[in-house]
GROMACS .gro file of C-alpha atoms in nm:
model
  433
    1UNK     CA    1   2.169  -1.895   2.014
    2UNK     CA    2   1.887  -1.902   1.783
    3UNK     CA    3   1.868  -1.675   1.491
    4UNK     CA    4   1.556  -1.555   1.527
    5UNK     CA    5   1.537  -1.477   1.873
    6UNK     CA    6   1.870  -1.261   1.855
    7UNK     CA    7   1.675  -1.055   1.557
    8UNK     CA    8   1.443  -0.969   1.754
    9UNK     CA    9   1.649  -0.859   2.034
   10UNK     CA   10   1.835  -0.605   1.833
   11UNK     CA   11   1.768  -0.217   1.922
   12UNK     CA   12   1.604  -0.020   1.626
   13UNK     CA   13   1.904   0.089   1.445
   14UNK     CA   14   2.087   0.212   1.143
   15UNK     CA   15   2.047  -0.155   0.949
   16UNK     CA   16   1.646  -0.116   1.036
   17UNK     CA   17   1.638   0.272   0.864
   18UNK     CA   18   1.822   0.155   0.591
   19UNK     CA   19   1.597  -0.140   0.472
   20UNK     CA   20   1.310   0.141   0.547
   21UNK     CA   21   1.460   0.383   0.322
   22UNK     CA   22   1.535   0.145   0.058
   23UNK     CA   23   1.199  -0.032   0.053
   24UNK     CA   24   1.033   0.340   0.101
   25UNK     CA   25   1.218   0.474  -0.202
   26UNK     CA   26   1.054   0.219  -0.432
   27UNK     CA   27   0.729   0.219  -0.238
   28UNK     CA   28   0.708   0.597  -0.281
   29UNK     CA   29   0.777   0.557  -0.702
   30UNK     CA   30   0.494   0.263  -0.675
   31UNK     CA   31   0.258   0.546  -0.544
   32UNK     CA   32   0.337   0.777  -0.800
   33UNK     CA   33   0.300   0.544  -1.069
   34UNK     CA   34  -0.069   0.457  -0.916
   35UNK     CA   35  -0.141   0.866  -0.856
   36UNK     CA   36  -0.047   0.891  -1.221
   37UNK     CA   37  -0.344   0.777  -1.359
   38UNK     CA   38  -0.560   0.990  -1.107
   39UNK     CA   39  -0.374   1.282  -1.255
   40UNK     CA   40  -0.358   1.194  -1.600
   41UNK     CA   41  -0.759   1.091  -1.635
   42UNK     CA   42  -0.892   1.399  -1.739
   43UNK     CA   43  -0.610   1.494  -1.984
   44UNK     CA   44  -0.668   1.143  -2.120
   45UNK     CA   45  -1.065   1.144  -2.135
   46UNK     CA   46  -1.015   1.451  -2.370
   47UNK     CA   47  -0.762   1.324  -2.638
   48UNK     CA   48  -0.928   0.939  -2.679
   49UNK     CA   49  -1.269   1.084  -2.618
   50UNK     CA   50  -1.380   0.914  -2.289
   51UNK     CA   51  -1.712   0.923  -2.153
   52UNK     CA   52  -1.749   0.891  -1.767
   53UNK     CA   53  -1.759   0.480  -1.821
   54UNK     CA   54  -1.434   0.435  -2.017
   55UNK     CA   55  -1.261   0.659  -1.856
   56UNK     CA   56  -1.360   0.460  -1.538
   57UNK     CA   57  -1.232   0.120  -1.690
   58UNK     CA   58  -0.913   0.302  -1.763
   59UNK     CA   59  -0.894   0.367  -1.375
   60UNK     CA   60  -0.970   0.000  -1.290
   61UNK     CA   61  -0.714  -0.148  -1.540
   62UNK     CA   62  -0.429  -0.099  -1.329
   63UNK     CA   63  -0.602  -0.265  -1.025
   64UNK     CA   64  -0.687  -0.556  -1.243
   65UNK     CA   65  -0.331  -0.617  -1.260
   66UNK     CA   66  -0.274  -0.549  -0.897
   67UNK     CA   67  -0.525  -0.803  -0.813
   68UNK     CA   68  -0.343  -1.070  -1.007
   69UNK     CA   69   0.002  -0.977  -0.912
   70UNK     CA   70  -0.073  -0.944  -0.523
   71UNK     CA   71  -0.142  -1.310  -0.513
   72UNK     CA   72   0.130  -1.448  -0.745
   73UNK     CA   73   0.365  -1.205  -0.590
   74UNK     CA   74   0.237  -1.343  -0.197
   75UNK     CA   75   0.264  -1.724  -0.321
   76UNK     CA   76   0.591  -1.609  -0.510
   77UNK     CA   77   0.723  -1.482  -0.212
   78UNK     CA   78   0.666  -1.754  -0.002
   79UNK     CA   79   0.829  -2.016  -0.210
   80UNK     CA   80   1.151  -1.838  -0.352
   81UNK     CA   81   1.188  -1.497  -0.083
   82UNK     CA   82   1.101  -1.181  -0.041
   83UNK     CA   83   1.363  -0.995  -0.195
   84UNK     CA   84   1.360  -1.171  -0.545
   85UNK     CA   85   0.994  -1.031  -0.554
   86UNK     CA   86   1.077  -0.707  -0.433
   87UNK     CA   87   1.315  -0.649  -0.703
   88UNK     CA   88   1.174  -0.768  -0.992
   89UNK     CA   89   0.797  -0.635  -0.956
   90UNK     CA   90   0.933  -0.324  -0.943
   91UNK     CA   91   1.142  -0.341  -1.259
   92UNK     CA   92   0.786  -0.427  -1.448
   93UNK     CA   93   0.586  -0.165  -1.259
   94UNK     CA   94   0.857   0.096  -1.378
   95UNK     CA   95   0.849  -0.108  -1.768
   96UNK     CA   96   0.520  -0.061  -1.781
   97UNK     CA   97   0.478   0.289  -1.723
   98UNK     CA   98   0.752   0.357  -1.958
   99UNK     CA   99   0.562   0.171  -2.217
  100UNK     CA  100   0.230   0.332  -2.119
  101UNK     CA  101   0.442   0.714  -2.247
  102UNK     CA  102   0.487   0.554  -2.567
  103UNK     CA  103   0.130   0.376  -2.634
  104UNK     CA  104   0.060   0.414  -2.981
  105UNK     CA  105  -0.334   0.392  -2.876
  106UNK     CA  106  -0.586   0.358  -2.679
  107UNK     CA  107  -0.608   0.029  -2.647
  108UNK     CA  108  -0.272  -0.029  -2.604
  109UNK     CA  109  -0.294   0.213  -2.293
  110UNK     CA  110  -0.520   0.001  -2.153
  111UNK     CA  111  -0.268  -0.292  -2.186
  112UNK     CA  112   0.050  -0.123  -2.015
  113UNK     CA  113  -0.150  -0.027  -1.705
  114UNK     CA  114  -0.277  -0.360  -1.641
  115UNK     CA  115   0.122  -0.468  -1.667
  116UNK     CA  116   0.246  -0.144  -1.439
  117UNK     CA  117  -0.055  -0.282  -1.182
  118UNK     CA  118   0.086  -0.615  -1.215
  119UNK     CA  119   0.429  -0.525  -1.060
  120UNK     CA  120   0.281  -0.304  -0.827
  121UNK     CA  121   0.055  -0.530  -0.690
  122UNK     CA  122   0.309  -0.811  -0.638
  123UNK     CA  123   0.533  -0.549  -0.503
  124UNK     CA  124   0.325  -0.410  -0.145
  125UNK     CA  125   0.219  -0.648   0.053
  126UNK     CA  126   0.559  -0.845   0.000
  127UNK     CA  127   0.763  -0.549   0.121
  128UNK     CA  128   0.569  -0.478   0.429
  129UNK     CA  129   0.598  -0.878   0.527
  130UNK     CA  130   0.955  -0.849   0.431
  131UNK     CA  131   0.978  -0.423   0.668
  132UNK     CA  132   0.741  -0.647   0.949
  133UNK     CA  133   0.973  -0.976   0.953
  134UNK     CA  134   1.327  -0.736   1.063
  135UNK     CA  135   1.124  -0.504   1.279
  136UNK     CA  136   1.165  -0.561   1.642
  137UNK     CA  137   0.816  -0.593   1.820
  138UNK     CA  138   0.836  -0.288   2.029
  139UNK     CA  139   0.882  -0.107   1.687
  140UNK     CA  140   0.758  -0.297   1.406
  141UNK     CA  141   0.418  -0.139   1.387
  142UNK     CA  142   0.541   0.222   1.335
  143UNK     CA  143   0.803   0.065   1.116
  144UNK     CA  144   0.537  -0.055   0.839
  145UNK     CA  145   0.313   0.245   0.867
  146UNK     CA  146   0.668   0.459   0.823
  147UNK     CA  147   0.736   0.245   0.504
  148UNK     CA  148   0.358   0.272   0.411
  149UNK     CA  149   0.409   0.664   0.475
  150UNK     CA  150   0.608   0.684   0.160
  151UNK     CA  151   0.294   0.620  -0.024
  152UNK     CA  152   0.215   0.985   0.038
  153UNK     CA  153   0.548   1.131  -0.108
  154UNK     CA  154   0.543   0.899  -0.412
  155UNK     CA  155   0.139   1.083  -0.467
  156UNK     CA  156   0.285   1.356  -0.428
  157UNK     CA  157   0.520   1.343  -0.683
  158UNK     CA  158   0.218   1.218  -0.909
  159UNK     CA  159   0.039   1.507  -0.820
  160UNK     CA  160   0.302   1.764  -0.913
  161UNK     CA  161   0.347   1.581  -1.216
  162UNK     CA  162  -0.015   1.616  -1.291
  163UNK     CA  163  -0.011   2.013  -1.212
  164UNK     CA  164   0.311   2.093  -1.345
  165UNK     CA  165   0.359   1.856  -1.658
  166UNK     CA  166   0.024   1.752  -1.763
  167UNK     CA  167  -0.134   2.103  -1.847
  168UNK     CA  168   0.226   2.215  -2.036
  169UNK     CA  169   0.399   1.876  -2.174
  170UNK     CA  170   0.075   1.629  -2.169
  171UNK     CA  171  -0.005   1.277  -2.028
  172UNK     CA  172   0.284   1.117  -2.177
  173UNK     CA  173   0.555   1.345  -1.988
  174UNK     CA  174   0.397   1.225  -1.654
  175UNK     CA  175   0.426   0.863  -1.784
  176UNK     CA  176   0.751   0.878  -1.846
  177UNK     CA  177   0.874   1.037  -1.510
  178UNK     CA  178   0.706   0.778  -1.371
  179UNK     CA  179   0.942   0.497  -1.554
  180UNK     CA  180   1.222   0.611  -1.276
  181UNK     CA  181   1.157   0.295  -1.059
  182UNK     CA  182   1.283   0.021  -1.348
  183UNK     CA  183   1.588   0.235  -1.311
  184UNK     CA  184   1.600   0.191  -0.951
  185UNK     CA  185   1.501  -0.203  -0.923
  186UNK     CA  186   1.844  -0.291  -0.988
  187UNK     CA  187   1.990  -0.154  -0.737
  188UNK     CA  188   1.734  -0.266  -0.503
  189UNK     CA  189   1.762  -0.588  -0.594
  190UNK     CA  190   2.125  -0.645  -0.527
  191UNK     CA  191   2.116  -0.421  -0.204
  192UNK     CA  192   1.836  -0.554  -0.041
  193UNK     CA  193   1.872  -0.834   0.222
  194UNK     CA  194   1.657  -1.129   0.220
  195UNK     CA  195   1.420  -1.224   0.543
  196UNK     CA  196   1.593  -1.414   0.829
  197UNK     CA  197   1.237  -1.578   0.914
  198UNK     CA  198   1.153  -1.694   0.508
  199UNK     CA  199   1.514  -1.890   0.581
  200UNK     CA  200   1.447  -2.063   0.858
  201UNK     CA  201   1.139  -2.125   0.773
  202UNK     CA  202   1.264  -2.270   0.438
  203UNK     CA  203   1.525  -2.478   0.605
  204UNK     CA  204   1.828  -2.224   0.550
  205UNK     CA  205   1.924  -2.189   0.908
  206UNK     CA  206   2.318  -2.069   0.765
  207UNK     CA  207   2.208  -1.836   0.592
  208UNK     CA  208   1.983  -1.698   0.839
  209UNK     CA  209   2.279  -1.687   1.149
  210UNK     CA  210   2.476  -1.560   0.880
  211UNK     CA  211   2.248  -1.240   0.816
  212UNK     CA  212   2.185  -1.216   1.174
  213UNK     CA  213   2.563  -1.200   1.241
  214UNK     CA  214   2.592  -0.941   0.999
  215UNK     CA  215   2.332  -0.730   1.207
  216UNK     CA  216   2.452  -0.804   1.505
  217UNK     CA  217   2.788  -0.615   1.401
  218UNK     CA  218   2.643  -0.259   1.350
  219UNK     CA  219   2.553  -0.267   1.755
  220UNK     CA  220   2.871  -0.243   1.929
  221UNK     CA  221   2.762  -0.235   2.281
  222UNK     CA  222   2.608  -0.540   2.476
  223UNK     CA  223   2.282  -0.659   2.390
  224UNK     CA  224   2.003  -0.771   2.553
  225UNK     CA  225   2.026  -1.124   2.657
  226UNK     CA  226   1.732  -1.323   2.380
  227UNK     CA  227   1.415  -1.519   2.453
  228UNK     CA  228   1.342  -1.787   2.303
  229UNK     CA  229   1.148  -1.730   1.994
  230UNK     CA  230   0.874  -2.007   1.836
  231UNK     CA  231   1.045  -2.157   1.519
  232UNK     CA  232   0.829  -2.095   1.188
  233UNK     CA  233   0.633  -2.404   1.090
  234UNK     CA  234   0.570  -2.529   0.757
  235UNK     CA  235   0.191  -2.464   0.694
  236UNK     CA  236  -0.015  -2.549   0.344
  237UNK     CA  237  -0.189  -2.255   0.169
  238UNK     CA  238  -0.535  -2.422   0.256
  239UNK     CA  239  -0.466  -2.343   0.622
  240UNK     CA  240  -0.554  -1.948   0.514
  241UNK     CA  241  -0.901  -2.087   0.474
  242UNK     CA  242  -0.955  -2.334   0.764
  243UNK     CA  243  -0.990  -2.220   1.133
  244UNK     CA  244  -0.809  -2.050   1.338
  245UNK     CA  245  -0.700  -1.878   1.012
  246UNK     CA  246  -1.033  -1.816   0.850
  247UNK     CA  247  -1.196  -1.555   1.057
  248UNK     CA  248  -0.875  -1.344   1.034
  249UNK     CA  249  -0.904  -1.422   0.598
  250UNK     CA  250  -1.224  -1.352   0.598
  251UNK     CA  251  -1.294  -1.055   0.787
  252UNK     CA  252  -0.935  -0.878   0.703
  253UNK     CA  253  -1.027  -0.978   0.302
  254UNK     CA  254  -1.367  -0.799   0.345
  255UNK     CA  255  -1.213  -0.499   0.508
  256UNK     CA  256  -0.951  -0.500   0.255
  257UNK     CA  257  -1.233  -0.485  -0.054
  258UNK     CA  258  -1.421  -0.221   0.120
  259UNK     CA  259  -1.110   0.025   0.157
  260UNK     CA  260  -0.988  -0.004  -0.181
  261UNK     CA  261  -1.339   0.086  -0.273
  262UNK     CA  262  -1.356   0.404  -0.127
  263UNK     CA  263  -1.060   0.502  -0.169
  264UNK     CA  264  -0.950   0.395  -0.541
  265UNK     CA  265  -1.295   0.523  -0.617
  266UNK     CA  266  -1.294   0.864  -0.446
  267UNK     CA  267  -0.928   0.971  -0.521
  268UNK     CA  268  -0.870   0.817  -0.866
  269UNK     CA  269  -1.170   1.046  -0.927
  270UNK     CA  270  -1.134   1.312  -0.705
  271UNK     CA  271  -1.001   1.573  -0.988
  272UNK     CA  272  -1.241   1.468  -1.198
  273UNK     CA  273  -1.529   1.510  -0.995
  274UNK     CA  274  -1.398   1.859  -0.869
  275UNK     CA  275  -1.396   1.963  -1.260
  276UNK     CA  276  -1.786   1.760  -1.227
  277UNK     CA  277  -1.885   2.060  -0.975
  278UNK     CA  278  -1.738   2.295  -1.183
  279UNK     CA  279  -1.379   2.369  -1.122
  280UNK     CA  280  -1.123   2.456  -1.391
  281UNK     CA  281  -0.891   2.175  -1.455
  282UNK     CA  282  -0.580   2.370  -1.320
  283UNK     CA  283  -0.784   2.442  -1.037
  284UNK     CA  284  -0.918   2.107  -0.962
  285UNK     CA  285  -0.540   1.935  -0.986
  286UNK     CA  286  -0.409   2.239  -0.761
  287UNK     CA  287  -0.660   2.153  -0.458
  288UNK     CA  288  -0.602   1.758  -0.486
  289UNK     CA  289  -0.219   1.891  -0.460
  290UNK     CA  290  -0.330   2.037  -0.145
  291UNK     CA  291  -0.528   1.811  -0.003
  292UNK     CA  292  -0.311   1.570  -0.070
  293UNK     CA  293  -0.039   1.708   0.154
  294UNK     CA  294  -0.253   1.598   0.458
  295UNK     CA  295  -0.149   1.270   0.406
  296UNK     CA  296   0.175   1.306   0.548
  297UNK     CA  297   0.091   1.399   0.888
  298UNK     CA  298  -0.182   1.098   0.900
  299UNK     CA  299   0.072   0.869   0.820
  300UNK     CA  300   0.282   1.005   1.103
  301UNK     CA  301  -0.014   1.006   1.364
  302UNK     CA  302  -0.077   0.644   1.312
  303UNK     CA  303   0.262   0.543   1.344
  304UNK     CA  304   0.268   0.696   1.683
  305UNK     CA  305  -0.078   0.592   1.777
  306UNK     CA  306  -0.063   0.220   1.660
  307UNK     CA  307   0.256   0.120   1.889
  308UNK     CA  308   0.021   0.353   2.155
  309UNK     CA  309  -0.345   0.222   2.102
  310UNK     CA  310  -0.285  -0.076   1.909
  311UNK     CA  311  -0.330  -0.190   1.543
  312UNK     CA  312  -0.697  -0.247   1.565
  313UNK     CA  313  -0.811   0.062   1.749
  314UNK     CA  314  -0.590   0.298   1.525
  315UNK     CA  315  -0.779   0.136   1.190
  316UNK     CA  316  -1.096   0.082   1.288
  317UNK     CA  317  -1.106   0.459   1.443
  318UNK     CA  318  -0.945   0.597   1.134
  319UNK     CA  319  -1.171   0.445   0.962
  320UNK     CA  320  -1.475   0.561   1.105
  321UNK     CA  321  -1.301   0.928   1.071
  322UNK     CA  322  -1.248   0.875   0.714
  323UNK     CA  323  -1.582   0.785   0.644
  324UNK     CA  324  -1.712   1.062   0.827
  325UNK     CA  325  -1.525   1.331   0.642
  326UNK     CA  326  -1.617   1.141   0.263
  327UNK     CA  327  -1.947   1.225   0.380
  328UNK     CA  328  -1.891   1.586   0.514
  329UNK     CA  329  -1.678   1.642   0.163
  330UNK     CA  330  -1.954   1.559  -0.047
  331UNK     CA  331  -2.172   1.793   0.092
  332UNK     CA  332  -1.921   2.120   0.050
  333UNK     CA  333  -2.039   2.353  -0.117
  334UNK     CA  334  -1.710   2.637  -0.079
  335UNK     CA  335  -1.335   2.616  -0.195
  336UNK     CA  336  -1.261   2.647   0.187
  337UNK     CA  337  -1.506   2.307   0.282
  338UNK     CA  338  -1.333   2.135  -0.019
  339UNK     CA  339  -0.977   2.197   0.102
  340UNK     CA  340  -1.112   2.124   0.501
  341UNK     CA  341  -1.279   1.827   0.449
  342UNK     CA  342  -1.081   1.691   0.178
  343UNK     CA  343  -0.800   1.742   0.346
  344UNK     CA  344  -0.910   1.558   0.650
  345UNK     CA  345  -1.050   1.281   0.458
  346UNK     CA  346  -0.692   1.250   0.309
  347UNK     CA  347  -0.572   1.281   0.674
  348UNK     CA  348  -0.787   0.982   0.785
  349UNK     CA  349  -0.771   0.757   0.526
  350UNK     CA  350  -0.403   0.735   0.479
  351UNK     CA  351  -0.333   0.697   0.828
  352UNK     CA  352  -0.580   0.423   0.791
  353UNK     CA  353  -0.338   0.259   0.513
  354UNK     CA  354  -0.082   0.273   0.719
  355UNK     CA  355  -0.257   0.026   0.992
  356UNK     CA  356  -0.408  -0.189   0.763
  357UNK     CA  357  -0.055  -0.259   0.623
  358UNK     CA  358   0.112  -0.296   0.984
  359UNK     CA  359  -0.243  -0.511   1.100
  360UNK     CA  360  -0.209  -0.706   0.787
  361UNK     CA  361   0.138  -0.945   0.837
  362UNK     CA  362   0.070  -0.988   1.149
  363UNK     CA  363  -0.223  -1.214   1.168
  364UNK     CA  364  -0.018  -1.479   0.881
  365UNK     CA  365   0.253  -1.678   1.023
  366UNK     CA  366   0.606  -1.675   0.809
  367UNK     CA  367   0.515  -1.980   0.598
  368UNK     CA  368   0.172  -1.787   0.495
  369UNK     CA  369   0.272  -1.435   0.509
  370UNK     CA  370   0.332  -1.377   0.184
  371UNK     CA  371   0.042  -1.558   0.064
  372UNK     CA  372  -0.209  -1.416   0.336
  373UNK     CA  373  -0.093  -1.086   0.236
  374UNK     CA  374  -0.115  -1.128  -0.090
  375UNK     CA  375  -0.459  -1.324  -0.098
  376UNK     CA  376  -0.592  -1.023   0.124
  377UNK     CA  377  -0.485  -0.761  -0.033
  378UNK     CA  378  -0.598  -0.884  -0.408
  379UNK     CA  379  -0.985  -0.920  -0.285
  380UNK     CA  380  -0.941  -0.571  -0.216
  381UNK     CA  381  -0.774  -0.498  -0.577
  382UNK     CA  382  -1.132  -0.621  -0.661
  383UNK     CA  383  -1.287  -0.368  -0.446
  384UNK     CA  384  -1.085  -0.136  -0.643
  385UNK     CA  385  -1.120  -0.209  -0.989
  386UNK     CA  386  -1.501  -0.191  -0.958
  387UNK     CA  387  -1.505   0.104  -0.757
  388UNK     CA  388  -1.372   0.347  -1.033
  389UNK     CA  389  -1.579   0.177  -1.272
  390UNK     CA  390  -1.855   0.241  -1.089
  391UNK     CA  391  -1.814   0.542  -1.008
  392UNK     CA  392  -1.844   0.676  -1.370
  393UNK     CA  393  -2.139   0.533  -1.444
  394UNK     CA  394  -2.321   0.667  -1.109
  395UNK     CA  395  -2.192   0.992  -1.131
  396UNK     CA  396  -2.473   1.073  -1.444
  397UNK     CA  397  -2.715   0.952  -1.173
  398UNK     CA  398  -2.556   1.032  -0.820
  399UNK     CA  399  -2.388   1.378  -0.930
  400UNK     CA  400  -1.991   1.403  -0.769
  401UNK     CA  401  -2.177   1.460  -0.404
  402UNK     CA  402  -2.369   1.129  -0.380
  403UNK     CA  403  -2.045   0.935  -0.558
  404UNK     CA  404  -1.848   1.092  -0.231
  405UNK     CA  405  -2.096   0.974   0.032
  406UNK     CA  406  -2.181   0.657  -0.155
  407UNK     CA  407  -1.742   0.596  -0.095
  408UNK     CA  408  -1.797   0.717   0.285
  409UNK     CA  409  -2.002   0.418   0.293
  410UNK     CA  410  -1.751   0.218   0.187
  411UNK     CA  411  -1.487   0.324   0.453
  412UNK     CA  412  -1.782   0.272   0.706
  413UNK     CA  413  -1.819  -0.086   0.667
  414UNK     CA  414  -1.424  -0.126   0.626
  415UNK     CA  415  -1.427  -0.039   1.016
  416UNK     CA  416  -1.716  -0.264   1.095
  417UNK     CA  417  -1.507  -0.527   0.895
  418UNK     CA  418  -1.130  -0.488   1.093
  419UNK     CA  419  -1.326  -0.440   1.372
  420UNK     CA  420  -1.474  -0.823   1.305
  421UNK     CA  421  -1.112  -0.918   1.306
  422UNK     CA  422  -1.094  -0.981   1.686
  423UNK     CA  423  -0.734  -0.984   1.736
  424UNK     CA  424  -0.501  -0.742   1.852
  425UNK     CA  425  -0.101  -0.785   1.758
  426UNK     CA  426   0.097  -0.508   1.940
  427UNK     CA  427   0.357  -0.612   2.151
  428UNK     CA  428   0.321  -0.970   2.003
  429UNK     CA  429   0.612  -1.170   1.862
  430UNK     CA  430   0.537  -1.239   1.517
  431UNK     CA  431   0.535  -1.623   1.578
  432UNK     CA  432   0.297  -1.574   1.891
  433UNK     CA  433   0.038  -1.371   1.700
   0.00000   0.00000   0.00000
């Protein structure tokens, strides 16, 4: 029987909340290693003497890198596997944060970041291809926005970090918590199996019934009887940009920029504009804390409501939400509207993530995934890099409400983008979408 179509027959088991565990373990370190430098900005603005510009460069550093390693990691991916990727991107996110505690300068800050964003950015869209490509349909959607829920715990961690180690130990201390995941990539790399689709598609039909088999084992009882499943075809990376791809590059690419834009450029510099209206420091990193707990519980709607409503729906609406509540935040003008709307926004946004990173491996077939992924999701590391930029030199002119609003905006037209999309994927074989 063919590989693929007994993969997808499988229940949702014990071998599918493993490879979500281990692929959310590292995706929650990656997420404190990017909520690090949100953390970390204002304690760094005051020792090297930042002025609202630098310290927004500083913030877009790490994207830079992102940008460039989300499309080598996507091509990467698609030529040698997912797992190799996986494993290694996260050994030089975790090297580079290590490196960033011991930067002799300034400069040299700037030079580990864009390294730490270079694994990083290879690293996500690669793992939710490689969480997508074992996921039965019937579950795959809640599957990647479960993985993508880990995001939350890892800022979390970042944002403890900021609140209890920054204000006692320093910037550095944070920096070097956040080294943990080159300890971890070792073990994910030898523990983490590689996709049964990238085989086939790459000709390795053994090694894909092999892996199958090995599946197959942890379900004792009968299984459902498997429909035939359309084989991956080999595809050249200009087929991304010719039709029937292109609408689904284009449009996902746009919505992609606009997301990272508002929301790199709000929460990178959501401390720092709280401290802009007047907040202590302590104070400012102990309501992000807060607010940042919200994200959980968007995570969890979305996984329920994209496997309910569909991918699209769930994003674009999310979207809209988000966008909504950026606008509504910028206009508090009490603790209580700070925590309420920020909270929401938070809610919102990162439920948003989730179904932008189920939506996103969907529309590529396996010979492309990687690279569609990738290629996607680095147009939006641009949207990211020049969002914290800009947003320190508007906030002299804009003041912290107008920067919020401004990033509303920016979620706005990330709806009207997905929404341009035009396809819908639940329920859809990954072959047949």
């Amino acid at each position: 029987m063919d590989a693929l179509a007994r993969l997808e027959r499988l229940p949702l088991g014990r071998p599918h909340l493993r490879l979500l565990f281990l692929l959310g373990f590292g995706w929650a370190l990656d997420a404190m290693d990017v909520g690090l430098i949100s953390f970390t900005l204002p304690a760094l603005s005051r020792e090297f003497g930042l002025d609202p510009v630098g310290a927004g460069l500083l913030g877009s550093v790490g994207l830079l890198g992102m940008l460039f390693g989300a499309l080598l990691g996507g091509r990467l991916a698609d030529r040698f596997g997912r797992k190799a990727v996986v494993g290694y991107s996260l050994f030089l996110a975790g090297l580079g944060s290590l490196l960033t505690a011991l930067a002799p300068s300034l400069p040299w800050v700037f030079v580990f970041r864009f390294f730490t964003g270079l694994g990083l950015g290879a690293e996500l869209p690669v793992a939710a291809s490689l969480m997508g490509e074992f996921s039965p349909k019937a579950h795959r959607g809640r599957m990647v926005v479960l993985l993508e829920a880990f995001w939350a715990v890892g800022w979390l961690l970042a944002a403890l970090m900021g609140y209890l180690l920054v204000p006692a130990f320093g910037w550095r201390a944070a920096f070097l918590a956040g080294a943990l995941p080159a300890l971890y990539a070792a073990y994910l790399r030898l523990s983490l199996p590689e996709s049964p689709r990238w085989l086939v598609a790459r000709g390795r039909a053994a090694e894909a019934e092999a892996l199958v088999a090995s599946w197959e084992r942890a379900f004792p009882g009968p299984l459902p009887e498997p429909r035939p499943e359309p084989a991956p075809r080999p595809l050249p990376y200009g087929a991304l940009f010719r039709p029937p791809l292109l609408r689904r590059t284009l449009f996902l690419a746009l919505a992609w920029f606009a997301l990272n834009a508002g929301y790199y450029g709000a929460f990178i510099w959501l401390p720092s504009l709280l401290v802009a209206q007047g907040y202590t420091l302590v104070r400012s990193l102990e309501y992000v804390l807060l607010i940042t707990l919200a994200q959980v519980p968007g995570y969890l709607a979305a996984a329920f409501l994209v496997e309910r409503w569909g991918r699209r729906p769930v994003l674009v609406g999310f979207l809209g939400l988000s966008a909504l509540f950026a606008w509504l935040l910028s206009r508090a003008s009490s603790p209580g509207e700070v925590l309420l709307f920020g909270a929401l926004l938070a809610f919102f946004n990162l439920g948003a993530w989730g179904a932008v990173y189920a939506y996103t491996p969907e529309l590529f077939p396996t010979a492309l995934r990687g690279s569609g992924a990738g290629f996607v999701a680095a147009v939006g590391r641009v949207g990211g890099i020049l969002a914290p930029y800009a947003t320190g030199a508007l906030l002299p002119l804009l003041g912290p409400g107008g920067v919020l609003a401004l990033h509303g905006g920016l979620l706005l037209l990330a709806g009207v983008f997905a929404f341009a999309v035009g396809v819908e994927t639940r329920g859809r074989s990954l072959e047949e979408a």
